[in-house]
């Protein structure tokens, strides 16, 4: 049984294969006649829409499940909810607060579990991010993509909070051969455990205190909100701490004319990024958002179509 809880649950070859499947305009209907449970503790526009459409395009039926409908560890344990959903569905996606929740789901090992976001990782966003970069630099046709590392020779500079989005991005971009840089205020950088995980994957991050130095010559400049969902009580302090790390027109000019701009959205315009950058010529945020659907489709096509575990017997095995 295979699951995707973080990008490095894939090997580099598997990651490349997922991206190839994501770029396929006629994906295999690996979910024909089957369902996927989409459990949301946190709401999301892009995650819900991209996942539902990806499942539909693979022939399946997505079921959107709000937190109150299952009451993880309130109405029922995470394990019991997982067993119930696995009785009906070929796959479970979960957008949760605690990463331990998706780990507990996957530990049941009944159907593949996909982390749609947790406090520790956002692998689906990272898949969309690197798909956007590969398409930007090598074109939409996979026949034109390089045979080796898809992002070799490219540099991605991340500005802001060393959060779940950055960790997953660093893994995905680094696995494909990119140089990854980080700049952000002290106290908001990757914890040692995350550094160890990146090191174990053979990756290293170049850090800089000054944003302009970190982005100089980069092929892509990436940022995320300064205050994520669940951190609202930290907003006032974060607005002060991150003031020097806003991506504005001057910072993009420091990066150079070759640089494109990425943001996982939603953007807090005027905080981590200005209107002029989001709506400017370097921005690729809308293709990046669209690629959430394509990346999810590629992952599911691989997970349920090419990994040897997706037999019909996984659905409904527990008889009443």
Coordinates of C-alpha atoms in Angstrom, one line a residue:
X1 CA 0.0 0.0 0.0
X2 CA 1.3 3.4 -1.0
X3 CA 0.3 6.8 0.4
X4 CA 1.3 10.4 -0.2
X5 CA 1.8 12.3 3.1
X6 CA 4.8 14.2 2.0
X7 CA 6.7 14.7 -1.3
X8 CA 9.5 12.4 -0.4
X9 CA 7.1 9.5 -0.1
X10 CA 7.9 9.4 -3.8
X11 CA 11.2 8.6 -5.3
X12 CA 12.6 11.1 -7.8
X13 CA 11.7 8.7 -10.6
X14 CA 8.1 8.4 -9.3
X15 CA 7.9 12.2 -8.9
X16 CA 8.9 12.6 -12.5
X17 CA 6.3 10.0 -13.6
X18 CA 3.6 11.8 -11.7
X19 CA 4.4 15.0 -13.5
X20 CA 4.3 13.3 -16.8
X21 CA 0.9 11.9 -16.0
X22 CA -0.2 15.4 -14.8
X23 CA 0.6 16.8 -18.3
X24 CA -1.3 14.0 -20.0
X25 CA -4.4 15.6 -21.7
X26 CA -6.2 12.2 -21.8
X27 CA -5.6 10.6 -18.4
X28 CA -6.5 7.0 -17.8
X29 CA -9.9 6.6 -16.1
X30 CA -8.4 4.7 -13.1
X31 CA -11.4 5.7 -10.8
X32 CA -14.1 4.6 -13.2
X33 CA -17.1 3.6 -11.1
X34 CA -15.2 4.3 -7.8
X35 CA -15.3 7.1 -5.2
X36 CA -12.8 9.2 -3.3
X37 CA -13.5 10.6 0.1
X38 CA -12.3 14.2 0.6
X39 CA -12.2 15.0 4.3
X40 CA -11.8 18.7 5.2
X41 CA -11.0 19.9 8.7
X42 CA -9.9 23.2 7.0
X43 CA -11.9 24.8 4.2
X44 CA -10.2 25.5 0.9
X45 CA -11.3 26.8 -2.5
X46 CA -8.4 25.4 -4.6
X47 CA -8.0 22.1 -2.8
X48 CA -11.7 21.2 -3.0
X49 CA -12.2 22.3 -6.6
X50 CA -9.0 20.8 -7.9
X51 CA -9.4 17.5 -6.2
X52 CA -13.1 17.1 -7.2
X53 CA -12.3 17.8 -10.8
X54 CA -9.3 15.5 -10.8
X55 CA -11.4 12.7 -9.5
X56 CA -14.1 13.4 -12.0
X57 CA -11.6 13.5 -14.9
X58 CA -10.4 10.1 -13.9
X59 CA -13.9 8.7 -14.0
X60 CA -14.6 8.7 -10.3
X61 CA -17.0 10.3 -7.9
X62 CA -15.7 12.7 -5.2
X63 CA -17.5 13.0 -1.9
X64 CA -16.8 16.3 0.0
X65 CA -16.9 15.6 3.8
X66 CA -16.9 18.5 6.3
X67 CA -15.3 18.1 9.7
X68 CA -18.6 18.1 11.6
X69 CA -19.9 15.2 9.5
X70 CA -17.2 12.8 10.7
X71 CA -16.0 14.5 13.9
X72 CA -12.5 13.1 14.0
X73 CA -11.7 11.9 17.5
X74 CA -15.0 13.5 18.7
X75 CA -17.8 11.4 17.2
X76 CA -15.5 8.6 16.2
X77 CA -11.8 7.9 16.3
X78 CA -9.6 8.7 13.2
X79 CA -9.1 5.0 12.8
X80 CA -12.8 4.2 12.8
X81 CA -13.6 7.0 10.4
X82 CA -10.9 5.7 8.1
X83 CA -12.2 2.1 8.2
X84 CA -15.7 3.3 7.4
X85 CA -14.6 5.5 4.4
X86 CA -12.4 2.7 3.1
X87 CA -15.5 0.5 2.9
X88 CA -16.9 2.8 0.2
X89 CA -14.0 4.5 -1.5
X90 CA -10.9 3.7 -3.4
X91 CA -8.9 6.5 -1.9
X92 CA -9.1 9.0 1.0
X93 CA -7.9 12.6 0.9
X94 CA -7.6 14.6 4.1
X95 CA -7.0 18.3 4.7
X96 CA -6.2 18.4 8.4
X97 CA -4.7 20.5 11.1
X98 CA -2.4 17.9 12.7
X99 CA -0.1 15.8 10.5
X100 CA -0.6 12.9 12.9
X101 CA -4.2 12.6 11.6
X102 CA -3.1 11.7 8.1
X103 CA -0.4 9.4 9.5
X104 CA -3.0 7.6 11.6
X105 CA -5.2 7.2 8.5
X106 CA -2.4 5.8 6.5
X107 CA -1.4 3.4 9.3
X108 CA -4.7 1.6 8.8
X109 CA -3.3 0.6 5.3
X110 CA -6.8 0.0 3.8
X111 CA -6.8 2.4 0.8
X112 CA -4.3 5.0 -0.3
X113 CA -4.3 8.2 1.8
X114 CA -3.4 11.5 0.2
X115 CA -2.4 14.5 2.4
X116 CA -4.3 17.5 1.0
X117 CA -2.6 19.7 3.6
X118 CA -1.5 19.3 7.2
X119 CA 0.5 21.5 9.6
X120 CA 3.7 19.8 8.5
X121 CA 3.3 19.3 4.7
X122 CA 1.5 20.4 1.6
X123 CA 2.6 17.9 -1.0
X124 CA -0.2 18.5 -3.6
X125 CA 0.7 22.2 -3.7
X126 CA 4.4 21.3 -4.2
X127 CA 3.5 19.0 -7.1
X128 CA 1.6 21.9 -8.7
X129 CA 4.5 24.2 -8.1
X130 CA 7.1 22.1 -9.8
X131 CA 4.7 21.2 -12.6
X132 CA 4.3 25.0 -13.2
X133 CA 8.1 25.5 -13.2
X134 CA 8.8 22.6 -15.6
X135 CA 6.1 23.8 -18.0
X136 CA 7.5 27.4 -17.7
X137 CA 11.0 26.4 -18.6
X138 CA 10.6 23.4 -20.8
X139 CA 7.2 23.8 -22.4
X140 CA 3.8 22.0 -22.0
X141 CA 4.8 19.0 -24.1
X142 CA 6.5 16.3 -22.1
X143 CA 8.5 15.3 -25.2
X144 CA 10.4 18.6 -24.8
X145 CA 11.2 18.0 -21.1
X146 CA 14.8 17.1 -20.3
X147 CA 15.7 13.5 -19.8
X148 CA 17.6 14.2 -16.6
X149 CA 16.7 16.3 -13.6
X150 CA 13.7 18.4 -14.7
X151 CA 14.8 21.5 -12.9
X152 CA 18.6 21.2 -13.1
X153 CA 20.3 24.5 -13.3
X154 CA 17.2 26.4 -12.0
X155 CA 17.0 28.4 -8.7
X156 CA 13.9 28.8 -6.6
X157 CA 14.0 31.5 -3.9
X158 CA 11.4 31.4 -1.2
X159 CA 10.6 34.5 0.8
X160 CA 8.8 34.5 4.1
X161 CA 7.7 31.8 6.6
X162 CA 9.5 28.4 6.7
X163 CA 6.2 26.6 6.9
X164 CA 4.6 23.5 5.5
X165 CA 4.4 25.0 2.0
X166 CA 8.1 25.8 1.9
X167 CA 9.2 22.3 3.2
X168 CA 7.2 20.5 0.6
X169 CA 8.4 22.9 -2.1
X170 CA 12.0 22.5 -1.1
X171 CA 11.7 18.7 -1.3
X172 CA 10.0 18.7 -4.7
X173 CA 12.2 21.3 -6.3
X174 CA 15.4 19.8 -4.8
X175 CA 14.5 16.3 -5.9
X176 CA 14.3 17.6 -9.4
X177 CA 17.7 19.2 -9.3
X178 CA 16.9 22.9 -8.5
X179 CA 18.9 25.0 -6.1
X180 CA 16.6 26.2 -3.3
X181 CA 17.1 29.4 -1.3
X182 CA 15.3 30.7 1.7
X183 CA 15.0 34.1 3.3
X184 CA 12.9 35.1 6.2
X185 CA 13.1 36.5 9.7
X186 CA 14.8 34.7 12.5
X187 CA 12.4 32.5 14.4
X188 CA 10.5 31.5 11.3
X189 CA 12.9 29.3 9.6
X190 CA 12.8 25.5 9.2
X191 CA 13.1 23.6 12.5
X192 CA 16.0 21.2 12.9
X193 CA 13.8 18.1 12.3
X194 CA 12.9 19.5 8.8
X195 CA 16.5 20.3 8.1
X196 CA 17.3 16.7 9.0
X197 CA 14.7 15.4 6.6
X198 CA 16.0 17.5 3.8
X199 CA 19.5 16.4 4.5
X200 CA 18.4 12.7 4.5
X201 CA 17.0 13.3 1.0
X202 CA 20.4 14.7 -0.1
X203 CA 19.1 18.3 -0.2
X204 CA 20.4 21.5 1.3
X205 CA 19.0 25.0 1.5
X206 CA 20.9 28.2 1.1
X207 CA 19.7 30.8 3.6
X208 CA 20.1 34.6 3.5
X209 CA 19.1 37.3 6.0
X210 CA 18.5 39.9 3.3
X211 CA 15.7 39.2 0.8
X212 CA 17.3 41.0 -2.1
X213 CA 20.4 38.8 -1.8
X214 CA 18.3 35.6 -1.7
X215 CA 16.4 36.3 -4.8
X216 CA 19.2 37.7 -7.0
X217 CA 19.4 35.8 -10.2
X218 CA 16.7 33.3 -9.2
X219 CA 14.5 31.8 -11.8
X220 CA 11.4 31.8 -9.5
X221 CA 10.5 33.9 -6.5
X222 CA 7.9 32.2 -4.2
X223 CA 6.0 33.5 -1.2
X224 CA 3.1 32.5 1.0
X225 CA 0.9 34.3 3.5
X226 CA 2.6 35.5 6.7
X227 CA -0.2 34.2 8.9
X228 CA -1.6 30.8 8.1
X229 CA -5.0 29.4 9.1
X230 CA -5.0 28.7 12.8
X231 CA -2.3 31.4 13.5
X232 CA -4.7 34.3 13.6
X233 CA -3.7 35.3 17.2
X234 CA -0.2 35.9 15.9
X235 CA -1.2 38.3 13.1
X236 CA -0.1 41.6 14.7
X237 CA 3.4 40.2 15.7
X238 CA 3.9 38.6 12.3
X239 CA 3.0 41.8 10.4
X240 CA 6.0 43.5 12.2
X241 CA 8.4 40.5 12.0
X242 CA 7.9 40.0 8.2
X243 CA 7.8 43.6 7.1
X244 CA 11.2 43.4 5.4
X245 CA 10.2 40.3 3.5
X246 CA 7.4 41.6 1.3
X247 CA 7.6 40.7 -2.4
X248 CA 7.1 43.9 -4.2
X249 CA 8.2 45.3 -7.5
X250 CA 11.6 46.3 -6.2
X251 CA 12.3 42.8 -4.9
X252 CA 11.3 41.3 -8.3
X253 CA 13.7 43.8 -10.0
X254 CA 16.4 42.6 -7.6
X255 CA 15.7 39.1 -8.8
X256 CA 16.1 40.0 -12.4
X257 CA 14.0 40.0 -15.6
X258 CA 14.2 36.2 -15.9
X259 CA 12.4 35.6 -12.6
X260 CA 8.8 34.4 -12.4
X261 CA 6.6 34.8 -9.4
X262 CA 4.7 32.1 -7.6
X263 CA 2.2 32.1 -4.7
X264 CA 0.1 29.2 -3.5
X265 CA -2.8 31.5 -2.8
X266 CA -4.9 33.0 -1.3
X267 CA -2.7 36.1 -1.3
X268 CA -3.0 38.8 1.4
X269 CA -2.4 41.6 -1.0
X270 CA -0.4 44.4 0.5
X271 CA 1.1 42.1 3.1
X272 CA 3.4 39.4 1.8
X273 CA 3.0 40.6 -1.8
X274 CA 1.9 43.7 -3.7
X275 CA -0.8 44.0 -6.3
X276 CA 1.8 45.0 -8.8
X277 CA 3.6 41.6 -8.5
X278 CA 0.5 39.4 -8.3
X279 CA -1.0 41.0 -11.4
X280 CA 2.3 41.8 -13.0
X281 CA 4.1 40.3 -16.1
X282 CA 6.2 37.9 -14.0
X283 CA 3.3 36.4 -12.1
X284 CA 2.4 32.8 -12.8
X285 CA 0.0 32.4 -10.0
X286 CA -3.0 31.5 -12.1
X287 CA -1.3 28.8 -14.2
X288 CA 0.0 27.6 -10.8
X289 CA -3.5 27.4 -9.4
X290 CA -4.8 25.6 -12.5
X291 CA -1.9 23.1 -12.1
X292 CA -3.3 22.1 -8.8
X293 CA -6.0 20.1 -10.7
X294 CA -3.5 18.6 -13.2
X295 CA -1.0 17.7 -10.4
X296 CA -3.7 16.0 -8.4
X297 CA -4.9 14.1 -11.5
X298 CA -1.4 12.9 -12.2
X299 CA -0.8 11.8 -8.6
X300 CA -4.1 9.8 -8.5
X301 CA -3.5 8.3 -12.0
X302 CA -0.2 7.0 -10.7
X303 CA -1.3 6.0 -7.2
X304 CA -4.5 4.2 -8.3
X305 CA -3.4 3.1 -11.8
X306 CA 0.3 2.3 -11.8
X307 CA 1.0 1.2 -8.2
X308 CA 0.1 -2.4 -7.6
X309 CA -2.5 -2.1 -4.9
X310 CA -5.6 -0.6 -6.4
X311 CA -7.7 -3.7 -6.9
X312 CA -11.4 -3.6 -6.5
X313 CA -11.1 -5.8 -3.5
X314 CA -10.0 -2.8 -1.3
X315 CA -13.5 -1.3 -1.5
X316 CA -16.1 -2.7 0.7
X317 CA -14.0 -5.5 2.1
X318 CA -15.6 -5.2 5.5
X319 CA -19.0 -6.9 5.3
X320 CA -21.8 -5.7 7.6

